[in-house]
XYZ file of C-alpha atoms in Angstrom:
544
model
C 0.000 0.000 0.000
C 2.902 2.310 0.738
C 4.476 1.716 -2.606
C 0.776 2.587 -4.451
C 0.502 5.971 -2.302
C 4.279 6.643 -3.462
C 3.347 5.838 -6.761
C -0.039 8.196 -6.900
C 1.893 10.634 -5.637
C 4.864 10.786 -7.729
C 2.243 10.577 -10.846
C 0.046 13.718 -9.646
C 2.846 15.745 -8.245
C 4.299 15.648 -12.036
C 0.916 17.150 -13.090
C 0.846 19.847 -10.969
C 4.482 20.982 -11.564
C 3.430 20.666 -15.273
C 0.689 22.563 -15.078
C 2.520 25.362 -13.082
C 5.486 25.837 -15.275
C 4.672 25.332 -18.616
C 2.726 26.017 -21.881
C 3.289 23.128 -23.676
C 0.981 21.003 -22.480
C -2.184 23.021 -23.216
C -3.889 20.067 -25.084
C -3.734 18.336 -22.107
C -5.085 20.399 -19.595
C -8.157 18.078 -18.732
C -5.789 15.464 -17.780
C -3.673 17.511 -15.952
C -6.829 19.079 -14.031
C -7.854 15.063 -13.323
C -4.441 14.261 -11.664
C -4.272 17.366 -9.273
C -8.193 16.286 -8.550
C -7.491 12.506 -7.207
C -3.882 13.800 -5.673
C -5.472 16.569 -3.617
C -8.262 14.195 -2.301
C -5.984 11.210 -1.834
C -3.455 13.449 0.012
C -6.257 15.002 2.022
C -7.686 11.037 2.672
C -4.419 9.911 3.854
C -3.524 12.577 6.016
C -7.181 12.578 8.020
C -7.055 8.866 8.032
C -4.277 7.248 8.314
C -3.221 5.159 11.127
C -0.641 7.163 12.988
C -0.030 10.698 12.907
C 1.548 12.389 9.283
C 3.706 14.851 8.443
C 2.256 16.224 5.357
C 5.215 18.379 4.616
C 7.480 15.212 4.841
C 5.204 13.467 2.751
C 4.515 16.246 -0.102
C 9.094 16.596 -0.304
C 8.781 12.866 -0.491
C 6.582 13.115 -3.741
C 8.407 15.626 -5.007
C 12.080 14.211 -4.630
C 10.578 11.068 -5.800
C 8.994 12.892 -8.969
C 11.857 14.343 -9.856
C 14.603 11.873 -9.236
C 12.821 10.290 -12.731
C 13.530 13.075 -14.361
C 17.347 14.215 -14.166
C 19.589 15.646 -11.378
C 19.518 19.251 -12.225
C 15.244 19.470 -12.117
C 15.383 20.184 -8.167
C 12.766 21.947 -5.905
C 14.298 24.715 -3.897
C 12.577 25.363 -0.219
C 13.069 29.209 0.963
C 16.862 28.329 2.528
C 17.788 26.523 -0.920
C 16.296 29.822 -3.062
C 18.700 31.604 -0.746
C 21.588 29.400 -1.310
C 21.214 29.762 -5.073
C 21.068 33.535 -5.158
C 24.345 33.178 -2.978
C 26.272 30.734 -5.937
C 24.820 33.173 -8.630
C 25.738 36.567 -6.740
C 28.648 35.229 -5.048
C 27.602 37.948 -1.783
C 25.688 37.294 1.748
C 26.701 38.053 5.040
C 28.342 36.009 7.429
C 31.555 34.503 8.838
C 33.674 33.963 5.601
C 34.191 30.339 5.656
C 32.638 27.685 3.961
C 31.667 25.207 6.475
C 29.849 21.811 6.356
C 27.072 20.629 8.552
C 26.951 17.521 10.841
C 23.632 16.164 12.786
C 25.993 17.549 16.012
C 28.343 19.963 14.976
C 29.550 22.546 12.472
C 32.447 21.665 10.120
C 35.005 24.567 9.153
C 35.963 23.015 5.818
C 37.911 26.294 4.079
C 38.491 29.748 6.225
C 38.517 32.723 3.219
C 41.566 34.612 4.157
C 41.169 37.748 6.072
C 37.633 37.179 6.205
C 36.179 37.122 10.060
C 36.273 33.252 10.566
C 40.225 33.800 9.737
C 40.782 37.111 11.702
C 38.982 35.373 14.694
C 40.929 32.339 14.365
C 39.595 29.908 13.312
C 41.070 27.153 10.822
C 39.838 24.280 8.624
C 39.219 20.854 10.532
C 37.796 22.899 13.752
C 34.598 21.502 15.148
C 32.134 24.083 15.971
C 29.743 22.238 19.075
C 27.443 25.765 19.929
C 27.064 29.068 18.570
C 26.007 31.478 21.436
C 24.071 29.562 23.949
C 22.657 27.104 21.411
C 24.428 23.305 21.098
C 24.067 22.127 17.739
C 23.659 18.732 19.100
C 20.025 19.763 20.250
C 19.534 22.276 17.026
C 16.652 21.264 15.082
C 16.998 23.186 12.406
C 19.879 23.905 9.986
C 22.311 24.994 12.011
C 24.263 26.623 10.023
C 21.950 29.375 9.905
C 23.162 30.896 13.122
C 26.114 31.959 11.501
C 24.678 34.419 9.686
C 23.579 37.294 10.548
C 23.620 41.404 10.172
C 27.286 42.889 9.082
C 29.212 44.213 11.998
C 27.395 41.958 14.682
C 29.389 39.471 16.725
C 28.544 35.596 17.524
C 30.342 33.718 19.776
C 30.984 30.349 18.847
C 32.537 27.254 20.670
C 34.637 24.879 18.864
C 37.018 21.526 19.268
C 40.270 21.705 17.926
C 42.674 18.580 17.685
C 40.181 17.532 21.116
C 40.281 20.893 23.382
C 37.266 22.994 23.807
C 37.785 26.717 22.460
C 35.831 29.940 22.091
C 35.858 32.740 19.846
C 34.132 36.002 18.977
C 33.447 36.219 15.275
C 31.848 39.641 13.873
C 30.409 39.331 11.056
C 30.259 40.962 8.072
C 29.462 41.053 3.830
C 31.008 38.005 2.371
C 32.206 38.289 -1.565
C 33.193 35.228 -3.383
C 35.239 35.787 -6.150
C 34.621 33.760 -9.307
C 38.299 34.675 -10.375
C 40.378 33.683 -6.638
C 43.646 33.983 -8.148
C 45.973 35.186 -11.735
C 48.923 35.814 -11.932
C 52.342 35.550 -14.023
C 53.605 31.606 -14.580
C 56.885 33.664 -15.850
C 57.475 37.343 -17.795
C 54.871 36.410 -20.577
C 52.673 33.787 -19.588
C 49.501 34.849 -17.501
C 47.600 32.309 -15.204
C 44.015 33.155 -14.620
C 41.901 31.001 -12.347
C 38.234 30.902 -13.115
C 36.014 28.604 -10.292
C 32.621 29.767 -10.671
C 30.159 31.339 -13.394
C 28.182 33.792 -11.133
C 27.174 37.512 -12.253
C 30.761 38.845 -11.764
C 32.636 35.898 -13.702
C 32.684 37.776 -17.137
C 34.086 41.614 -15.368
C 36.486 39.650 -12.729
C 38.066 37.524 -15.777
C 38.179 40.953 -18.409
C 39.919 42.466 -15.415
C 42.311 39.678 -14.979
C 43.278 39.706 -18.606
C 43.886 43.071 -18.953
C 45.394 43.390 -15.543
C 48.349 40.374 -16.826
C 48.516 41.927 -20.582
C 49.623 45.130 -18.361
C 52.102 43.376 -16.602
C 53.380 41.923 -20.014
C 51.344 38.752 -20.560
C 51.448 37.582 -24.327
C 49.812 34.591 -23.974
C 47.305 33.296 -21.397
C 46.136 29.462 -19.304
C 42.923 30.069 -18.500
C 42.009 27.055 -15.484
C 38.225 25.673 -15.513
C 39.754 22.640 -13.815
C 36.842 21.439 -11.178
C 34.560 24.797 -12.281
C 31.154 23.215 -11.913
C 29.199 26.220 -14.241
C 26.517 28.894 -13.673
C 25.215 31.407 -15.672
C 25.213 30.813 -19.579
C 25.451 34.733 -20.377
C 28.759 34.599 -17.951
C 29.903 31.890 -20.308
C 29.238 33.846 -23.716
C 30.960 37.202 -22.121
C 34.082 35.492 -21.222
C 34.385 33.629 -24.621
C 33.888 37.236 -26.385
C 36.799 38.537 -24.613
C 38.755 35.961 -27.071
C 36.637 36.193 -30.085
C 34.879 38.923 -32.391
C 31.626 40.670 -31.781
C 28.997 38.440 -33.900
C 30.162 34.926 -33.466
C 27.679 32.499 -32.442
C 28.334 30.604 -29.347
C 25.667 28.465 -28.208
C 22.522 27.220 -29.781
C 19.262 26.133 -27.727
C 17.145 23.744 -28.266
C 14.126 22.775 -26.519
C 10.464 21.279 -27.375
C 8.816 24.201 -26.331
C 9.467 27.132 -29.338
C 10.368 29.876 -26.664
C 13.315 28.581 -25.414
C 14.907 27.446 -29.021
C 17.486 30.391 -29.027
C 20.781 31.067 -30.680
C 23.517 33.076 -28.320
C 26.048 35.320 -30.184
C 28.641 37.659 -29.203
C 27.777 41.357 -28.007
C 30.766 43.264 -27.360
C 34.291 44.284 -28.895
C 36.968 41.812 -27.370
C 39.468 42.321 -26.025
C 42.132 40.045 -28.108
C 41.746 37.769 -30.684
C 45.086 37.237 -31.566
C 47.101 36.117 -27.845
C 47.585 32.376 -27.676
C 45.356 30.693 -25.327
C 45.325 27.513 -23.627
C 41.926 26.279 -21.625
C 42.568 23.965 -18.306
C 39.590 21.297 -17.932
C 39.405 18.122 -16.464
C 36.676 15.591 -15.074
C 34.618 18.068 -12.734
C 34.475 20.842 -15.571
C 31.032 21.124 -16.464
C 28.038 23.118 -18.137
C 29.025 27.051 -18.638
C 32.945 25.918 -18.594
C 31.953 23.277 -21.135
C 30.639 25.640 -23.269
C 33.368 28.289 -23.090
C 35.793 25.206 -23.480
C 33.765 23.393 -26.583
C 33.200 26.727 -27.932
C 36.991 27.755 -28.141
C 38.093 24.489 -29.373
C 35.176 24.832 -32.122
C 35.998 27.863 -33.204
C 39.944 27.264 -33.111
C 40.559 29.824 -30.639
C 42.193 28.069 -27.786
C 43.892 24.263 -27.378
C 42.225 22.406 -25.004
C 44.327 20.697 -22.130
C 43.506 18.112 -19.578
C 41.174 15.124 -19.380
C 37.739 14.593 -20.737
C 35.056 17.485 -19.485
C 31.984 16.214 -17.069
C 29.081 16.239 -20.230
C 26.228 18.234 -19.333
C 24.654 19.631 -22.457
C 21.357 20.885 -20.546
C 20.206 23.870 -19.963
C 17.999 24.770 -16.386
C 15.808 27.578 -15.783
C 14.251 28.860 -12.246
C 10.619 28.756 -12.094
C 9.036 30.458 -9.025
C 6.799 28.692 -7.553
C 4.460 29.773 -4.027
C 5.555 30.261 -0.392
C 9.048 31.591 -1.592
C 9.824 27.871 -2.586
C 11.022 27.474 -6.389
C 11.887 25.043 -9.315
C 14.503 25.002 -11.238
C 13.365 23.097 -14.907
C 15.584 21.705 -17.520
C 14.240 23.150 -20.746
C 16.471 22.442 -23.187
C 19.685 21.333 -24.315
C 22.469 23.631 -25.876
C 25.079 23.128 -28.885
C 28.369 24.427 -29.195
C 28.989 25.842 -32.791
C 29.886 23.042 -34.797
C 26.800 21.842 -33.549
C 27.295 19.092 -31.350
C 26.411 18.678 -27.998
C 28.081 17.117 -25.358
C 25.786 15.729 -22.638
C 27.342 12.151 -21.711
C 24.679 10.857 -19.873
C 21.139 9.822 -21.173
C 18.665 9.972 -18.422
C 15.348 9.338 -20.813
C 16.519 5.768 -21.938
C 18.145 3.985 -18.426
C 19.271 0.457 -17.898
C 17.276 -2.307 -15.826
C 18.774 -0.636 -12.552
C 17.022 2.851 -13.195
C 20.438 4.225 -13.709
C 20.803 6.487 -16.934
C 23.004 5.389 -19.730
C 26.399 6.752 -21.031
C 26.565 7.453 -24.358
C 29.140 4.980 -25.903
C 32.072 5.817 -27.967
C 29.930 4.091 -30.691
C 27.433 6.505 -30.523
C 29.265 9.662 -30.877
C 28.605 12.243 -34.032
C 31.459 13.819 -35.701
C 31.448 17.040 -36.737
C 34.508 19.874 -37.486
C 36.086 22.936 -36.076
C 36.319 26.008 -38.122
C 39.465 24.772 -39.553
C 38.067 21.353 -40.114
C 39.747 19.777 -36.992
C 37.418 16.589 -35.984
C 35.409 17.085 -32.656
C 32.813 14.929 -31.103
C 29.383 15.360 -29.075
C 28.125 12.522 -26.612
C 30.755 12.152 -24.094
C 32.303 15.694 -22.934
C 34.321 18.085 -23.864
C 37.780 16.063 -25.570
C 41.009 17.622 -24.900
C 43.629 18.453 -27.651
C 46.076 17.195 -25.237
C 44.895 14.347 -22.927
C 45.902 13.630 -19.478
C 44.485 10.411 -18.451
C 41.787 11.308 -15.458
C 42.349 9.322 -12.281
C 39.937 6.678 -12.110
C 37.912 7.798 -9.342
C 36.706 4.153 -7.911
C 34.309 3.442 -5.312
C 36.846 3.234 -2.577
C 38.247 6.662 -3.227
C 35.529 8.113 -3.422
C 34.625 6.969 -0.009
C 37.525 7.717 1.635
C 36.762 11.223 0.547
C 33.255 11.045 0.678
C 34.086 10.167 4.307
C 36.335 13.452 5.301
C 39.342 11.009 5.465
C 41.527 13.120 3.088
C 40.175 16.137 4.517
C 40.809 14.547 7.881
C 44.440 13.283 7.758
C 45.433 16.997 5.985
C 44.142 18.682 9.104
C 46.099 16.097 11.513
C 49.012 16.366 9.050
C 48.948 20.154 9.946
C 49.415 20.269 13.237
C 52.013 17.677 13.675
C 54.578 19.127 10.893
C 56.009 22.375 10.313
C 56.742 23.445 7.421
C 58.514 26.916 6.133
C 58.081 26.852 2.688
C 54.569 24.751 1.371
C 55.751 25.399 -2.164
C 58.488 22.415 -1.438
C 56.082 20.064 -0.416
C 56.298 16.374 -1.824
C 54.232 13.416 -0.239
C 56.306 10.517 -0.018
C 55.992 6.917 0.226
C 55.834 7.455 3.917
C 53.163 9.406 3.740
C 51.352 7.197 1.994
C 51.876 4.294 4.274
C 50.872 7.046 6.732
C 47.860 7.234 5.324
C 46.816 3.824 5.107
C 47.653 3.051 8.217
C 45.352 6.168 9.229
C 42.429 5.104 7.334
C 42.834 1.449 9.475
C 43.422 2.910 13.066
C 40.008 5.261 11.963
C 37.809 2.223 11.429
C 37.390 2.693 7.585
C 35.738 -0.213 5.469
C 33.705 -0.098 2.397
C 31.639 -2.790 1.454
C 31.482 -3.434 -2.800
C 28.724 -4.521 -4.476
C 30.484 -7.477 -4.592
C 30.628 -8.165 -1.563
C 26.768 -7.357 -0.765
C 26.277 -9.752 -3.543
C 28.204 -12.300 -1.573
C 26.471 -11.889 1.086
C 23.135 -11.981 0.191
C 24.200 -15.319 -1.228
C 25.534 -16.875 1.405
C 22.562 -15.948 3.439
C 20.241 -17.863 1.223
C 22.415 -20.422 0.869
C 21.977 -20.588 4.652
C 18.200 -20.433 4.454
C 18.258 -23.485 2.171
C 21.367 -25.403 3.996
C 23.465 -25.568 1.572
C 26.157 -23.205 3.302
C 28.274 -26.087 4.657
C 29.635 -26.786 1.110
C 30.449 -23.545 0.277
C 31.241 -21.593 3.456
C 35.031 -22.569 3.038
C 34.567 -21.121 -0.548
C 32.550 -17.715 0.372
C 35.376 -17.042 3.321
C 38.286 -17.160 0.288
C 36.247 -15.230 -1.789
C 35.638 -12.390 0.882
C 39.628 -12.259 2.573
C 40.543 -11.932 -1.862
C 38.040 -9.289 -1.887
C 39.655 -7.379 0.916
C 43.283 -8.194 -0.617
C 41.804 -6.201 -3.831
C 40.347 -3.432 -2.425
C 43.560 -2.767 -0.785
C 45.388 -3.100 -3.829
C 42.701 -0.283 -5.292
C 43.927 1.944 -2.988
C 47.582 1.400 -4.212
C 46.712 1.484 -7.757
C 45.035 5.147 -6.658
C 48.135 6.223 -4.743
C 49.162 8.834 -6.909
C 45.588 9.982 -6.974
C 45.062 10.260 -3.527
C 48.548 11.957 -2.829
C 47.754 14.190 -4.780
C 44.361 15.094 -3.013
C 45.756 14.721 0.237
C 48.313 17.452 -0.727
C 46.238 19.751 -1.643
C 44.345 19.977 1.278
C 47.530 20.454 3.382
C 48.981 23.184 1.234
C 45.712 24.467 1.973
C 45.858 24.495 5.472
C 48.756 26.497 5.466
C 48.470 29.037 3.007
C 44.760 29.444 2.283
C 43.712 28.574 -1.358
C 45.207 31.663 -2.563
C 48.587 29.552 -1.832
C 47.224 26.355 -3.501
C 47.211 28.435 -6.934
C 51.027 29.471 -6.396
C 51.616 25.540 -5.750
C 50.339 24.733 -8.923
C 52.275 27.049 -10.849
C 55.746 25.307 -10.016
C 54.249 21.529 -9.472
C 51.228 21.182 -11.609
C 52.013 18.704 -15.062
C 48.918 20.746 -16.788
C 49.881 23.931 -16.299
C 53.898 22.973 -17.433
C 51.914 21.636 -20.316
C 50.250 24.273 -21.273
C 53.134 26.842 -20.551
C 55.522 24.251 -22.882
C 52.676 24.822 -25.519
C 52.184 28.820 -25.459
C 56.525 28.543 -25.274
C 56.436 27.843 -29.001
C 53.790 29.731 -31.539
C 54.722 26.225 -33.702
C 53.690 24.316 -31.595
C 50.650 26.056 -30.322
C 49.526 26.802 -34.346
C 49.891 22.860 -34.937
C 47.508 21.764 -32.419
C 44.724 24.303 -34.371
C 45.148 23.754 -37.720
């Protein structure tokens, strides 16, 4: 019976979200008009009838999420603290303590302190453990906590916190909190300039013209431009920055969507800045949407070589839809097309496998089409580097152990056990490694594989049928082999994880603003791209 209700609901509450947001449905208006009918009087039944007491607002986010997790991950409902949240990413400015910070069922997590923002003046660093802001314990909080770090500039909160196990106050005053789209450029040497670019929020487009204007001043002839982990944002953002590279005119990106409105083509508005300066673009695995299409959209129009590993592939566009009690949704309405016309969403979520999961599109699958000087480029899978680095094969297990604030963790326990003068001359050892290992055993971690939960549902119907006697000696091989090769995953990720791990400790110590100068002297990519722009050869060969 619970599985029906689910069902009814899921069914309805796609009506009336249809209904609400579009026009393309007018034919079926009756229909619609039936479903919000039997959902409102079966959600009114259940609620006055049922056996035990309901929360109808649990039960109406239930239908929703459930609704929408058939559609795609980017159609999302947005209560009034998520609408918030979203103006925040797209503005980049709220008030509050200047750190980003994680929440816990019973405490507060500072995971990054902005530098010289009131978090950092105060204090406080990345690992600590906030336990109670004024008088209230976040244990007992009930609702998101993190709200009571926020507050009116220039008032003060006093917060309690546990660092490396001893109990410590401090007096934060807040204040108005900017986050930069562009954290950090800067010279790699006297004519290469390094401009970081993490988010596409209404001041990406001015904070990168600025940037490349600021490093042509200081002599810059040719530029890296890093989307490396950018996750997107605003599509205009995208189309500004790419016009700072290319003429006024040039079409960009393409829409296309069923309903006629939102089939739009997106050119160029403004006088560049330079057309002709060498350009490399920085992209790798968590590069998606806007830095997909600045990336795609460069390499399309021959503009820029394309370094890294393959881009995340989301081709789909979302728009916000506002909805009643301050609550909104946001509505994937079409999907967009760089200009050789491809488009480069990897992951099919209208035609999934037996699991529910949705499909990649396979290599088999993909459409060629050309670059503006007839360079092959394909849609289906992400944006495709010029020059390849092979991505690190993020595996279950890794991504537990960082799922799991291990890496996080260890960096913050790594911190206060070495000191180090000079970050930039950090290098993780083998040591360290075994370090770490040994860390994620002494802090209890395990994963169990599908494999394994396979296994074990096996074994416990081979149990229910006696039949485990014969193959118990069997199973118990096949489990301790199981453990030897999730061990050796973590090996075969060493590199990987070293590499994670030392970010987050050259973190620690010199904010992020240091992680940038780090990767100027260490990072393969950006001596890639810097051994590129070093010869205009080169550089020319990988266009034409």
């Amino acid at each position: 019976m619970k599985n029906v209700f689910k069902k009814k609901i899921i069914i309805t509450a796609l009506a009336c979200v249809i209904f609400l947001t579009g026009t393309a449905f007018k034919n079926d208006f009756f229909e619609i008009a039936k479903q919000i009918e039997i959902f409102t009087t079966l959600f009114k039944e259940i609620n006055m009838n049922y056996v035990d007491e309901t929360n109808p607002g649990d039960l109406m986010d239930t239908a929703i999420k459930s609704m929408l997790a058939d559609l795609d991950p980017y159609t999302n409902f947005y209560n009034e603290q998520d609408v918030e949240a979203s103006r925040i990413n797209n503005t980049g400015d709220y008030t509050g303590i200047g750190a980003k910070v994680k929440t816990l069922k019973d405490k507060l997590i500072i995971v990054e302190p902005y530098k010289n923002y009131p978090a950092d003046k105060a204090g406080l660093k990345a690992g600590d453990e906030i336990i109670k802001v004024g008088n209230i314990q976040i244990e007992t909080y009930k609702d998101h906590a993190g709200d009571l770090l926020k507050g009116a500039p220039d008032s003060s909160v006093e917060v309690t916190f546990k660092r490396q196990g001893k109990i410590q106050t401090a007096t934060i005053k807040r204040a108005e909190i900017e986050i930069s789209a562009v954290p950090h450029f800067s010279m790699v040497n006297n004519k290469t300039g390094y401009i970081v670019l993490s988010r596409f929020n209404d001041k990406a487009a001015a904070e990168t013209n600025y940037a490349l204007r600021d490093l042509k001043a200081q002599g810059a002839e040719r530029i890296i431009l890093d989307l490396r982990g950018n996750p997107g944002g605003l599509l205009n953002e995208a189309i500004k920055i790419v016009n700072l590279f290319v003429p006024k005119g040039q079409l960009i990106v393409t829409t296309k969507s069923k309903v006629k409105k939102y089939n739009k083509t997106y050119y160029t508005q403004n006088d560049p800045i330079d057309t002709e300066i060498p350009l490399v673009v920085l992209i790798d695995s968590g590069s998606a949407s806007a830095s997909e299409i600045v990336s795609g959209s460069l390499q399309d129009l021959d503009r820029a070589v394309i370094v890294g590993s393959r881009s995340f592939g989301k081709g789909l566009v979302q728009r916000p839809k506002k909805l009643t009690y301050g609550t909104q949704i946001k509505i994937t309405i079409s999907r967009y097309y760089t200009p050789s016309g491809r488009c480069i969403q990897a992951l099919d979520y209208w035609h999934r496998n037996e699991k529910g999961e949705a499909v990649r599109v396979t290599q088999e699958n993909y459409n060629e089409f050309k670059t503006k000087n007839g360079r092959r480029v394909f849609d289906g899978g992400g944006v495709f580097p010029d020059v390849i680095f092979n991505a690190s094969k993020n595996s279950a297990i890794t991504n537990a152990i960082v799922n799991n604030d291990l890496v996080f963790n260890y960096a913050t326990n790594y911190y206060y056990k070495h000191n180090i003068s000079d970050v930039n001359t950090l290098k993780l050892t083998d040591t360290d490694f075994k370090d770490f290992k040994n860390y994620l055993k002494t802090n209890n971690f395990s994963f169990e594989t599908e494999t394994e939960k396979a296994l074990y549902k096996a074994f416990e119907a081979s149990q229910k049928e006696e039949l485990n006697d014969n193959i118990e000696k069997d199973f118990n091989t096949l489990i301790s082999n199981l453990n030897i090769s999730k061990s050796s995953v973590i090996d075969e990720n060493k590199n990987y994880l070293l590499e994670l791990l030392t970010e987050e400790i050259v973190k620690r110590y010199t904010y992020r603003e240091g992680l940038y100068e780090y990767y100027k002297i260490h990072d393969s990519k950006i001596k890639k791209a810097t051994e590129i722009l070093g010869s205009i050869t080169a550089y020319m060969d990988y266009l034409r």
